[in-house]
């Protein structure tokens, strides 16, 4: 697993933990960075967590619009964390190709969630990728 893949996994872990605790993910991240009690936090993990948090309102609006038949509250928390991260990379990470953002999110869903989650994550992000250029123009 590459450094960015590991950073993505750590970011999903932090987003998931913050959601379960009802904490702000950036605050949780700040508690971890430099802490002697946990492994060092990769710079890309910091970028991802801060990016998801900064754009979470828009990310959640898009997920609500494109997750057909699913509300955010009904989604498994790990799937929501994966989708938020994938959507952040899809729309705001200019150095990550769309296909890579989707594939990495699907791989995270495969390793962290249910058997149905990869297909769900792929479908939601795939629908949004189809209009990504239009969306990026409005960001």
Short mmCIF file of C-alpha atoms in Angstrom, two decimals:
data_model
loop_
_atom_site.label_atom_id
_atom_site.label_comp_id
_atom_site.label_asym_id
_atom_site.label_seq_id
_atom_site.Cartn_x
_atom_site.Cartn_y
_atom_site.Cartn_z
CA UNK A 1 0.00 0.00 0.00
CA UNK A 2 1.41 3.38 -1.02
CA UNK A 3 1.94 6.36 1.26
CA UNK A 4 -1.13 8.18 -0.06
CA UNK A 5 -3.31 5.10 0.35
CA UNK A 6 -2.17 4.80 3.95
CA UNK A 7 -2.82 8.51 4.46
CA UNK A 8 -6.34 8.08 3.09
CA UNK A 9 -7.00 5.15 5.43
CA UNK A 10 -5.80 7.18 8.41
CA UNK A 11 -7.96 10.14 7.33
CA UNK A 12 -11.04 7.89 7.10
CA UNK A 13 -10.22 6.50 10.55
CA UNK A 14 -10.07 10.03 11.97
CA UNK A 15 -13.25 11.18 10.18
CA UNK A 16 -15.07 8.04 11.38
CA UNK A 17 -13.87 8.41 14.97
CA UNK A 18 -14.78 12.10 15.08
CA UNK A 19 -18.28 11.33 13.74
CA UNK A 20 -18.85 8.61 16.34
CA UNK A 21 -17.67 10.85 19.16
CA UNK A 22 -19.52 13.90 17.88
CA UNK A 23 -16.19 15.75 17.72
CA UNK A 24 -14.73 18.06 15.12
CA UNK A 25 -12.31 16.01 12.99
CA UNK A 26 -9.77 18.85 12.79
CA UNK A 27 -9.71 19.12 16.60
CA UNK A 28 -9.22 15.36 16.86
CA UNK A 29 -6.45 15.57 14.26
CA UNK A 30 -4.74 18.41 16.15
CA UNK A 31 -4.73 16.24 19.28
CA UNK A 32 -2.98 13.46 17.34
CA UNK A 33 -0.36 15.47 15.44
CA UNK A 34 2.85 15.44 17.43
CA UNK A 35 1.43 13.18 20.13
CA UNK A 36 3.94 10.62 21.40
CA UNK A 37 1.05 8.17 21.97
CA UNK A 38 0.20 7.61 18.29
CA UNK A 39 2.20 7.06 15.09
CA UNK A 40 3.18 10.25 13.21
CA UNK A 41 0.41 11.73 11.08
CA UNK A 42 1.22 12.00 7.36
CA UNK A 43 0.93 15.48 5.81
CA UNK A 44 -1.55 14.16 3.25
CA UNK A 45 -3.77 12.85 6.07
CA UNK A 46 -3.79 16.38 7.49
CA UNK A 47 -4.66 17.82 4.05
CA UNK A 48 -7.53 15.36 3.63
CA UNK A 49 -9.08 15.80 7.08
CA UNK A 50 -8.81 19.59 6.91
CA UNK A 51 -10.16 19.60 3.34
CA UNK A 52 -13.16 17.40 4.14
CA UNK A 53 -13.95 19.57 7.17
CA UNK A 54 -13.57 22.83 5.24
CA UNK A 55 -15.94 21.66 2.49
CA UNK A 56 -18.19 19.36 4.52
CA UNK A 57 -21.37 21.38 4.01
CA UNK A 58 -21.03 21.25 0.21
CA UNK A 59 -19.83 17.63 0.28
CA UNK A 60 -22.88 16.59 2.33
CA UNK A 61 -25.22 18.52 0.01
CA UNK A 62 -23.80 16.67 -3.00
CA UNK A 63 -23.96 13.30 -1.25
CA UNK A 64 -27.57 13.96 -0.28
CA UNK A 65 -28.42 14.82 -3.90
CA UNK A 66 -26.64 11.84 -5.48
CA UNK A 67 -26.96 8.97 -2.97
CA UNK A 68 -30.21 7.75 -4.45
CA UNK A 69 -32.55 6.44 -1.78
CA UNK A 70 -30.12 7.12 1.09
CA UNK A 71 -30.01 9.90 3.64
CA UNK A 72 -26.73 10.75 5.35
CA UNK A 73 -28.17 9.60 8.68
CA UNK A 74 -29.04 6.20 7.22
CA UNK A 75 -25.59 5.52 5.77
CA UNK A 76 -23.13 3.45 7.77
CA UNK A 77 -20.69 5.89 9.41
CA UNK A 78 -17.67 4.30 7.74
CA UNK A 79 -19.28 4.58 4.29
CA UNK A 80 -20.06 8.23 4.94
CA UNK A 81 -16.44 8.88 5.96
CA UNK A 82 -15.19 7.12 2.81
CA UNK A 83 -17.64 9.04 0.59
CA UNK A 84 -16.72 12.39 2.13
CA UNK A 85 -13.03 11.72 1.58
CA UNK A 86 -13.58 10.43 -1.96
CA UNK A 87 -15.72 13.39 -2.90
CA UNK A 88 -13.20 15.83 -1.44
CA UNK A 89 -10.46 14.27 -3.59
CA UNK A 90 -12.73 14.14 -6.62
CA UNK A 91 -13.62 17.84 -6.57
CA UNK A 92 -10.91 19.68 -4.63
CA UNK A 93 -7.66 17.66 -4.93
CA UNK A 94 -6.37 18.91 -8.28
CA UNK A 95 -3.43 16.48 -8.28
CA UNK A 96 -5.63 13.37 -7.97
CA UNK A 97 -7.23 12.05 -11.19
CA UNK A 98 -10.96 11.37 -10.88
CA UNK A 99 -10.53 7.64 -11.51
CA UNK A 100 -7.91 7.41 -8.75
CA UNK A 101 -10.14 9.24 -6.24
CA UNK A 102 -12.99 6.82 -6.98
CA UNK A 103 -10.82 3.69 -7.01
CA UNK A 104 -9.14 4.59 -3.71
CA UNK A 105 -12.54 5.20 -2.08
CA UNK A 106 -13.83 1.86 -3.39
CA UNK A 107 -10.73 0.10 -2.05
CA UNK A 108 -11.27 1.71 1.36
CA UNK A 109 -14.90 0.56 1.34
CA UNK A 110 -13.76 -2.98 0.44
CA UNK A 111 -11.33 -3.14 3.34
CA UNK A 112 -13.38 -1.29 5.97
CA UNK A 113 -17.06 -1.88 5.33
CA UNK A 114 -19.71 -4.33 4.15
CA UNK A 115 -19.80 -6.39 0.96
CA UNK A 116 -22.34 -3.95 -0.55
CA UNK A 117 -20.37 -0.81 0.29
CA UNK A 118 -17.85 -0.81 -2.60
CA UNK A 119 -20.64 -0.90 -5.18
CA UNK A 120 -22.53 1.85 -3.31
CA UNK A 121 -19.44 4.08 -3.01
CA UNK A 122 -18.56 3.51 -6.66
CA UNK A 123 -22.11 4.37 -7.76
CA UNK A 124 -22.39 7.59 -5.77
CA UNK A 125 -18.93 8.88 -6.69
CA UNK A 126 -19.37 7.75 -10.30
CA UNK A 127 -22.59 9.77 -10.63
CA UNK A 128 -20.87 12.84 -9.23
CA UNK A 129 -17.77 12.29 -11.40
CA UNK A 130 -20.04 12.53 -14.44
CA UNK A 131 -20.76 16.15 -13.58
CA UNK A 132 -17.47 16.91 -11.78
CA UNK A 133 -16.25 19.47 -14.34
CA UNK A 134 -19.51 21.40 -14.04
CA UNK A 135 -19.34 21.25 -10.25
CA UNK A 136 -15.68 22.34 -10.12
CA UNK A 137 -16.60 25.43 -12.14
CA UNK A 138 -18.95 26.51 -9.33
CA UNK A 139 -16.61 25.86 -6.38
#
